């Protein structure tokens, strides 16, 4: 008899199999009990007919409780009409009868659920979210590998701030201070001179006191940097990558999307070209929609929501005013007041998922910017070096994994997108 | 004319192409100059014949310096006997003439090289190491995906220590204290109840004052946890994974291994079954080899070196005394003084690359261990919960990426295995 994962059950119709799983639900009707089993790879209904068990086992079966762990052996059958499978239990053995499970069918407050995140992860919606997150991660690695990117892990422990010293977590590092990285971008820029196209993908940190539905203090970011590209090529790669990621989710996670009751129409639009508008067009559109945003201002969270609700596919917003963007962004060739940059906003009210730009590649211009931004030049000497020894036109972008997961899953709040969310008030479990 | 990566040059013999690259080396002989170009994907020799250039270009070509960035256009030809390609330059354009490059052909001290890590990454040995690291990372993601593991990113910011509070980096977290994670294991154990097989792969931190060739304060670890497995199945998966990783390097990185002058015989042994011995056999063997290690003691770095020099393939050392292992390890069924565990040691003097074990799955036993180890029970309530609600036999392991890279590349010191190494004395660049 084969020991199988539930996901493979269709291959075993008419055969006896063994499954190890948890009881996600159970009910009984007379001498027949229905155990809804979950093994992490899928769900299956087990039918426990007392008359087919020994008296001892029949009695034991009544001890079942939610989340008990059990090994069952039985015959696999298929629903005559639907793509559903059942297992007629011949024998079973509990690994453990679970204590009364704290997460029930009643509504729980989000604080209670987050306090019990180690258990909440088991519920079907959370299971679906993490499976989709996993697909998005896998898709990223596949795309980067197939497109000649080399992974260069940037350091988390850094001696200084990448873009200024606010919102940084400080650490005692032996006899000095260190800071948790907000972005690996500057580090991986160094590696394009060795590898041409590189990326990192790891946790980054912001000590932001923001309590919005878009903010975590610890989240995963993928930074990519490419030598010899201009902004247009950069955006093309971003578009291809996001399309590849969403397509893999549509291919592998239809079941999970259904559990989340996600309308997949907007995801299916991903095959179409992304929208593109420049920052001043976006401002005009927002003003027409009733926002009080002024010319030259950055888009706030509410603006992004308002704007992206108008679209059914991601939108590139290009050429923000340089003064509201980071020091390392190159200026637009025809208007020095604009950054040669683009943010990618997810549609349906979700907003920014990628920020990217051409990087300033001229030593003197970059040095001037560092001074203008009052950044400590000493800490950027190594970064300036990259413009002394074979500087090249280059650009890159960074995506926030949790924001992409939130959009793809159609979630209200980013806190459900990561296994163990960290916010200003939450460090546990 | 096509713009190509050097790695693809073989497809363009007899055609004109455009390549953007850096000057890794150059020499001239009369009116002919030889530029050794590097674009991050490979190397190629460009032949610059003054008589085929305009007078202006011929003069410009003499400005060349090490690490200058250049775009060349020319005709691709193949060496008549060897698998080597050349490009006969028809035209070129410098992006930038590099300043005098600080890393030359003379020997540099390691501190100088590490101070210039942002440039040192370009040298061919460092390029090869990072390419091999990238393959090992990609292989890990592929193996885990193909074997039903779901990635569960464990948090870096944690409220308490996983295995005691020494060697932890402390952070000011708003109004409280947080610590940088030493391992995601306990967190991802929670997720096996949702997903069956899970893993994480991210940076971890040890505030160790060790200055050995095996230690970094920040390094990358992959933790895997599996429900319903015993130690034997656990070791089988580890063996398969490591074999898969090494095979992919042998398949994709022969050129890089040659640059590193790595003897690949020991890597080719990976197809053979790994060695296995228990801890007391290892002690006897070490004593016979002249170590002063005593029965029941843990293997030190020197012991691992001595022992593994005797082997040409990885070695599992099983069943260490429980008292020298972590609180969460299950005891051996036939001898409660032994942990149901194994470390995997790389051969050729490299030592530990994986630590793994069966995890204690009994609530009361685990609670007793937490008390024995004087760990704060309050901080482990959530971990104890996992033994209350459907506990199952389970196990897992963790690998240290840098140690694997060090072994595969045949490096003396782990500091070259990571793009930006962090040690007790080093936080820059």
CSV table of C-alpha atoms in Angstrom, one decimal, chain A residues 192-413:
chain,number,residue,atom,x,y,z
A,192,UNK,CA,26.9,44.6,-12.3
A,193,UNK,CA,30.5,45.4,-13.2
A,194,UNK,CA,31.3,41.7,-12.4
A,195,UNK,CA,28.1,40.0,-13.6
A,196,UNK,CA,26.2,42.5,-15.8
A,197,UNK,CA,22.8,41.6,-14.5
A,198,UNK,CA,22.3,40.8,-10.9
A,199,UNK,CA,19.6,40.7,-8.2
A,200,UNK,CA,19.1,40.2,-4.6
A,201,UNK,CA,15.9,38.9,-2.8
A,202,UNK,CA,15.7,39.1,0.9
A,203,UNK,CA,14.3,40.9,4.0
A,204,UNK,CA,14.6,44.6,4.4
A,205,UNK,CA,13.6,46.8,7.3
A,206,UNK,CA,11.9,50.2,7.8
A,207,UNK,CA,11.4,51.6,11.3
A,208,UNK,CA,8.4,53.5,10.0
A,209,UNK,CA,5.7,54.4,12.5
A,210,UNK,CA,3.2,54.0,9.7
A,211,UNK,CA,0.1,51.9,10.6
A,212,UNK,CA,-1.4,51.8,7.1
A,213,UNK,CA,-2.6,48.6,5.4
A,214,UNK,CA,0.5,48.8,3.1
A,215,UNK,CA,3.3,48.9,5.8
A,216,UNK,CA,5.4,46.3,7.6
A,217,UNK,CA,8.6,46.9,9.5
A,218,UNK,CA,10.2,43.8,7.9
A,219,UNK,CA,9.4,42.8,4.4
A,220,UNK,CA,10.9,41.0,1.4
A,221,UNK,CA,12.3,43.0,-1.5
A,222,UNK,CA,13.8,41.9,-4.8
A,223,UNK,CA,16.3,44.4,-6.3
A,224,UNK,CA,17.6,43.9,-9.8
A,225,UNK,CA,20.4,45.9,-11.4
A,226,UNK,CA,21.5,45.8,-15.1
A,227,UNK,CA,24.4,47.2,-16.9
A,228,UNK,CA,24.0,48.8,-20.3
A,229,UNK,CA,20.3,49.3,-20.2
A,230,UNK,CA,18.1,52.4,-20.6
A,231,UNK,CA,14.8,53.0,-18.8
A,232,UNK,CA,12.8,51.6,-21.7
A,233,UNK,CA,14.6,48.2,-21.5
A,234,UNK,CA,14.4,48.3,-17.7
A,235,UNK,CA,10.6,48.7,-17.9
A,236,UNK,CA,10.3,46.0,-20.5
A,237,UNK,CA,12.1,43.5,-18.1
A,238,UNK,CA,9.8,44.6,-15.3
A,239,UNK,CA,6.8,44.0,-17.4
A,240,UNK,CA,8.0,40.6,-18.5
A,241,UNK,CA,8.8,39.6,-15.0
A,242,UNK,CA,5.5,40.6,-13.5
A,243,UNK,CA,3.7,38.9,-16.4
A,244,UNK,CA,5.7,35.7,-15.9
A,245,UNK,CA,4.9,35.7,-12.1
A,246,UNK,CA,1.1,36.2,-12.5
A,247,UNK,CA,0.9,33.7,-15.3
A,248,UNK,CA,2.6,31.1,-13.1
A,249,UNK,CA,0.1,31.8,-10.4
A,250,UNK,CA,-2.8,31.4,-12.9
A,251,UNK,CA,-1.3,28.1,-14.0
A,252,UNK,CA,-0.5,26.6,-10.6
A,253,UNK,CA,-2.9,28.2,-8.1
A,254,UNK,CA,-6.5,28.2,-9.5
A,255,UNK,CA,-7.6,26.3,-6.4
A,256,UNK,CA,-6.0,28.8,-4.1
A,257,UNK,CA,-7.5,31.8,-6.0
A,258,UNK,CA,-10.9,30.2,-5.7
A,259,UNK,CA,-10.5,29.7,-1.9
A,260,UNK,CA,-9.7,33.4,-1.7
A,261,UNK,CA,-12.7,34.2,-3.9
A,262,UNK,CA,-10.3,36.2,-6.1
A,263,UNK,CA,-11.8,37.6,-9.3
A,264,UNK,CA,-9.2,36.4,-11.7
A,265,UNK,CA,-10.3,38.6,-14.6
A,266,UNK,CA,-7.9,41.5,-13.7
A,267,UNK,CA,-5.0,38.9,-13.3
A,268,UNK,CA,-5.8,37.5,-16.8
A,269,UNK,CA,-5.3,41.0,-18.2
A,270,UNK,CA,-1.6,40.6,-17.5
A,271,UNK,CA,-1.1,39.3,-21.1
A,272,UNK,CA,-1.9,42.8,-22.4
A,273,UNK,CA,0.7,45.6,-22.4
A,274,UNK,CA,0.9,47.6,-19.2
A,275,UNK,CA,-0.4,51.2,-19.1
A,276,UNK,CA,2.1,54.0,-19.1
A,277,UNK,CA,1.7,57.7,-18.2
A,278,UNK,CA,4.1,60.3,-16.9
A,279,UNK,CA,3.9,61.9,-13.5
A,280,UNK,CA,2.2,65.1,-14.7
A,281,UNK,CA,-0.5,63.2,-16.6
A,282,UNK,CA,-1.1,61.2,-13.4
A,283,UNK,CA,-1.5,64.4,-11.4
A,284,UNK,CA,-4.0,65.7,-13.9
A,285,UNK,CA,-5.9,62.5,-13.9
A,286,UNK,CA,-6.0,62.6,-10.1
A,287,UNK,CA,-7.1,66.2,-9.9
A,288,UNK,CA,-9.9,65.3,-12.4
A,289,UNK,CA,-10.9,62.5,-10.1
A,290,UNK,CA,-11.2,64.9,-7.2
A,291,UNK,CA,-7.8,64.5,-5.4
A,292,UNK,CA,-6.3,67.6,-3.9
A,293,UNK,CA,-2.8,66.6,-5.0
A,294,UNK,CA,-0.8,69.5,-6.4
A,295,UNK,CA,1.5,69.6,-9.4
A,296,UNK,CA,4.9,68.2,-8.6
A,297,UNK,CA,3.8,66.4,-5.5
A,298,UNK,CA,4.4,62.7,-4.8
A,299,UNK,CA,1.4,60.3,-4.9
A,300,UNK,CA,0.2,59.4,-1.5
A,301,UNK,CA,-1.3,56.0,-0.7
A,302,UNK,CA,-4.8,57.4,-1.1
A,303,UNK,CA,-3.9,58.9,-4.5
A,304,UNK,CA,-2.5,55.5,-5.6
A,305,UNK,CA,-5.7,53.8,-4.6
A,306,UNK,CA,-7.9,56.4,-6.4
A,307,UNK,CA,-5.8,56.3,-9.5
A,308,UNK,CA,-5.3,52.6,-9.8
A,309,UNK,CA,-9.0,51.8,-9.3
A,310,UNK,CA,-9.4,53.3,-12.8
A,311,UNK,CA,-7.2,50.5,-14.3
A,312,UNK,CA,-7.5,46.8,-15.0
A,313,UNK,CA,-3.8,46.2,-15.5
A,314,UNK,CA,-0.6,47.6,-14.0
A,315,UNK,CA,0.4,51.2,-14.8
A,316,UNK,CA,3.9,52.6,-15.1
A,317,UNK,CA,4.1,56.2,-13.8
A,318,UNK,CA,7.3,57.7,-15.3
A,319,UNK,CA,9.4,60.8,-14.8
A,320,UNK,CA,8.5,61.9,-11.3
A,321,UNK,CA,10.0,65.3,-10.3
A,322,UNK,CA,13.6,64.6,-9.4
A,323,UNK,CA,13.3,66.5,-6.1
A,324,UNK,CA,10.9,63.9,-4.6
A,325,UNK,CA,13.1,61.0,-5.7
A,326,UNK,CA,16.3,59.4,-4.4
A,327,UNK,CA,19.8,61.0,-5.0
A,328,UNK,CA,21.0,58.1,-7.2
A,329,UNK,CA,18.4,58.5,-9.9
A,330,UNK,CA,19.6,59.9,-13.2
A,331,UNK,CA,17.9,62.9,-14.6
A,332,UNK,CA,15.8,62.9,-17.7
A,333,UNK,CA,17.9,64.0,-20.7
A,334,UNK,CA,15.4,66.5,-22.0
A,335,UNK,CA,14.3,67.9,-18.6
A,336,UNK,CA,16.7,68.0,-15.7
A,337,UNK,CA,13.9,68.6,-13.2
A,338,UNK,CA,12.6,65.1,-13.9
A,339,UNK,CA,14.0,61.8,-12.8
A,340,UNK,CA,14.5,59.1,-15.4
A,341,UNK,CA,12.4,56.8,-13.4
A,342,UNK,CA,9.1,54.9,-13.1
A,343,UNK,CA,7.0,53.3,-10.4
A,344,UNK,CA,4.8,50.4,-11.3
A,345,UNK,CA,1.4,50.5,-9.7
A,346,UNK,CA,-0.9,47.5,-9.4
A,347,UNK,CA,-4.5,48.1,-10.5
A,348,UNK,CA,-7.7,47.7,-8.6
A,349,UNK,CA,-6.7,50.2,-5.9
A,350,UNK,CA,-3.5,48.4,-4.9
A,351,UNK,CA,-0.8,50.9,-5.9
A,352,UNK,CA,3.0,50.8,-6.0
A,353,UNK,CA,4.6,47.4,-6.3
A,354,UNK,CA,7.9,48.4,-8.1
A,355,UNK,CA,10.1,51.4,-8.0
A,356,UNK,CA,12.9,51.7,-10.6
A,357,UNK,CA,15.1,54.1,-12.4
A,358,UNK,CA,18.1,54.8,-14.5
A,359,UNK,CA,21.0,55.3,-12.1
A,360,UNK,CA,23.3,58.3,-12.2
A,361,UNK,CA,26.5,57.1,-13.8
A,362,UNK,CA,28.6,60.3,-13.8
A,363,UNK,CA,31.0,60.7,-10.9
A,364,UNK,CA,30.8,64.4,-10.5
A,365,UNK,CA,27.0,64.6,-10.9
A,366,UNK,CA,26.6,61.8,-8.3
A,367,UNK,CA,29.0,63.5,-5.9
A,368,UNK,CA,27.1,66.8,-6.3
A,369,UNK,CA,23.8,65.0,-5.5
A,370,UNK,CA,25.3,63.3,-2.4
A,371,UNK,CA,26.3,66.8,-1.2
A,372,UNK,CA,22.9,68.3,-2.1
A,373,UNK,CA,21.1,65.5,-0.1
A,374,UNK,CA,23.5,66.1,2.8
A,375,UNK,CA,24.6,62.5,2.8
A,376,UNK,CA,27.9,61.6,4.5
A,377,UNK,CA,30.3,61.4,1.5
A,378,UNK,CA,32.7,59.2,3.4
A,379,UNK,CA,30.1,56.4,3.5
A,380,UNK,CA,29.5,56.6,-0.2
A,381,UNK,CA,33.1,56.6,-1.4
A,382,UNK,CA,32.8,53.0,-2.4
A,383,UNK,CA,29.6,53.7,-4.3
A,384,UNK,CA,31.3,56.7,-6.1
A,385,UNK,CA,34.2,54.4,-7.0
A,386,UNK,CA,31.8,52.5,-9.3
A,387,UNK,CA,31.7,55.7,-11.4
A,388,UNK,CA,35.5,56.0,-11.5
A,389,UNK,CA,36.4,52.6,-12.8
A,390,UNK,CA,34.5,51.8,-15.9
A,391,UNK,CA,31.2,53.5,-15.3
A,392,UNK,CA,28.4,52.4,-17.6
A,393,UNK,CA,24.8,53.4,-18.3
A,394,UNK,CA,22.7,51.2,-15.9
A,395,UNK,CA,19.4,50.9,-14.2
A,396,UNK,CA,17.4,48.8,-11.9
A,397,UNK,CA,14.3,48.3,-9.9
A,398,UNK,CA,13.0,46.8,-6.7
A,399,UNK,CA,9.7,45.0,-6.0
A,400,UNK,CA,8.0,44.6,-2.7
A,401,UNK,CA,7.0,40.9,-2.5
A,402,UNK,CA,4.2,41.5,0.1
A,403,UNK,CA,2.5,44.2,-2.0
A,404,UNK,CA,2.5,41.9,-5.0
A,405,UNK,CA,1.1,39.0,-2.9
A,406,UNK,CA,-1.5,41.4,-1.5
A,407,UNK,CA,-2.7,42.4,-5.0
A,408,UNK,CA,-2.6,38.9,-6.5
A,409,UNK,CA,-4.5,37.5,-3.6
A,410,UNK,CA,-6.9,40.5,-3.4
A,411,UNK,CA,-6.2,41.1,0.3
A,412,UNK,CA,-7.2,44.2,2.2
A,413,UNK,CA,-4.1,44.3,4.4
